[in-house]
Short mmCIF file of C-alpha atoms in Angstrom, two decimals:
data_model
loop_
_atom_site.label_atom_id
_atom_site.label_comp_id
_atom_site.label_asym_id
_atom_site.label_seq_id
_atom_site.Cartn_x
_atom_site.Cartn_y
_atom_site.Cartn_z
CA UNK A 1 74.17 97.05 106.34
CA UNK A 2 70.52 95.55 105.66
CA UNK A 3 70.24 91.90 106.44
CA UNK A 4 67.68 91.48 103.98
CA UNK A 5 67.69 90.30 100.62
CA UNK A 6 66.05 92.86 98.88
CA UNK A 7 65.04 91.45 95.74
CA UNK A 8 63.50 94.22 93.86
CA UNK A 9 65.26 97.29 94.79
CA UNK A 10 63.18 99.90 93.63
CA UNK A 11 59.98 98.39 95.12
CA UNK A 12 61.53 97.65 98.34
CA UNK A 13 64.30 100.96 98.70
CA UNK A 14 62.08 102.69 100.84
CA UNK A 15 61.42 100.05 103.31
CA UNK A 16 65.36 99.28 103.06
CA UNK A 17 65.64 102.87 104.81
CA UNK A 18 63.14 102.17 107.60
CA UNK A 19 65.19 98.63 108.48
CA UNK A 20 68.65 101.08 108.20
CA UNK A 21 66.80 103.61 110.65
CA UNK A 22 65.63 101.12 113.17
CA UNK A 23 69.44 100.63 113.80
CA UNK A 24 70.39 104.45 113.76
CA UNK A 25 71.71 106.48 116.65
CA UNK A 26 69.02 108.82 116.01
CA UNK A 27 66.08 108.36 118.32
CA UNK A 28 63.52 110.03 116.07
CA UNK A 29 64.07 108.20 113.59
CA UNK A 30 64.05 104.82 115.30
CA UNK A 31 60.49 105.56 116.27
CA UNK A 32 59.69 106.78 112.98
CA UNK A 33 60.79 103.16 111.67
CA UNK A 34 59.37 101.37 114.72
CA UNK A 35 56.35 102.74 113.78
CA UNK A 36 56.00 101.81 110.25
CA UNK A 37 57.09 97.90 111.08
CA UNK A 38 53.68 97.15 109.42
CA UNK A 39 54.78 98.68 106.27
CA UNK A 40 58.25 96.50 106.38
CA UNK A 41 56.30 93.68 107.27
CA UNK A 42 53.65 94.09 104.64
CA UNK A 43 56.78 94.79 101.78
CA UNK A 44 58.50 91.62 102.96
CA UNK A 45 55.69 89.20 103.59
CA UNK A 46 54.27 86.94 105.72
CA UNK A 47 57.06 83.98 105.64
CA UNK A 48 60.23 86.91 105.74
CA UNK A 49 58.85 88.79 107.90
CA UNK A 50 58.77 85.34 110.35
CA UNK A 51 62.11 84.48 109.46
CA UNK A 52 63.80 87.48 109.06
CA UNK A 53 61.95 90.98 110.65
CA UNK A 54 61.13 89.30 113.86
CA UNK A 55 64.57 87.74 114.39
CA UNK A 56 66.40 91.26 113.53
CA UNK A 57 63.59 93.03 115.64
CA UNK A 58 65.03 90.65 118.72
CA UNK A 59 68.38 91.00 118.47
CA UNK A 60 67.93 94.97 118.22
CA UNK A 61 65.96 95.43 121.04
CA UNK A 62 66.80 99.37 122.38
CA UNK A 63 67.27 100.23 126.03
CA UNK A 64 65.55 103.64 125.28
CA UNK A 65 62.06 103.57 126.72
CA UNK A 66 59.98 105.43 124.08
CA UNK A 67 61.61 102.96 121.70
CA UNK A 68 60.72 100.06 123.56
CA UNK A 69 57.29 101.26 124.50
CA UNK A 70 56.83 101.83 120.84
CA UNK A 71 58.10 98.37 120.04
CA UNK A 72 55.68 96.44 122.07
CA UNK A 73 52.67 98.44 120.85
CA UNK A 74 53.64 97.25 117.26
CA UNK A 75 54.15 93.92 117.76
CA UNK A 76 51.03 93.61 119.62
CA UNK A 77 49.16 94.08 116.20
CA UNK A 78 51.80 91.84 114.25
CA UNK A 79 49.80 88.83 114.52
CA UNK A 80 47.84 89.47 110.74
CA UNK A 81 51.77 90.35 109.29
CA UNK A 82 53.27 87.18 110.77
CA UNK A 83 50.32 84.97 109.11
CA UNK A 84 47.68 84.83 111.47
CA UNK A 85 46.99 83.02 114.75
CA UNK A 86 48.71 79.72 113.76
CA UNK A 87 52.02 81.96 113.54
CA UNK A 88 51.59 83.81 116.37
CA UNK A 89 53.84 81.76 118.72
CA UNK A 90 56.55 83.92 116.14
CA UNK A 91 56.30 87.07 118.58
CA UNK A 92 57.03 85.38 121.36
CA UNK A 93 60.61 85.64 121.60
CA UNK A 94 60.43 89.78 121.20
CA UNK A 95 57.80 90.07 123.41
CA UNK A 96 59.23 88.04 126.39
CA UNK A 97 62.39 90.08 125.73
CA UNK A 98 60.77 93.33 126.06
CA UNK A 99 58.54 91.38 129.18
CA UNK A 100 61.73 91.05 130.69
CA UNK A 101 62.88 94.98 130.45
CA UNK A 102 62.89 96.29 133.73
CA UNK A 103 61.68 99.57 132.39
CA UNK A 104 57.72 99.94 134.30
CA UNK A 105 56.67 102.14 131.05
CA UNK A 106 56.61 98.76 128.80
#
């Protein structure tokens, strides 16, 4: 289940299988999607990514370290995706989550 509207479908399919694999059992392949959040970001725009990516991203937050580790490197350099500085207070949320992991590696 994608909680995105997807609009185009073609345009947007592959980046509809990067949201589905950032919520798969599969390790790999939530790194793989971790590490193409840019890409989903860039697909959905600045205004859903804000409203929709970063929530999602929050309420999915892994336990696994690599994932998390991952996680926090991306959003680090999500400040352009989210619409610049004036939008930046948007990452907050994540990143105080993942802050808050008692994991030393993040």
């Amino acid at each position: 289940v994608i909680p995105f509207n997807m609009g185009d479908a073609d345009s947007l399919y592959p980046v509809a299988i990067l949201i589905d694999e950032l919520k798969n059992e599969d390790i790999q392949l939530r790194l793989n999607s971790i590490r193409r959040l840019s890409t989903i970001a860039v697909a959905l725009g600045m205004e859903r990514t804000r409203t929709e990516l970063i929530p999602f991203l929050n309420e999915s937050i892994d336990d696994e370290d690599e994932v998390l580790l991952a996680l926090a490197e991306e959003l680090g350099n999500f400040v352009e995706y989210v619409g610049g500085p004036a939008y930046a207070k948007e990452l907050l949320m994540p990143l105080e989550t993942l802050a808050a992991v008692e994991e030393t590696v993040v």
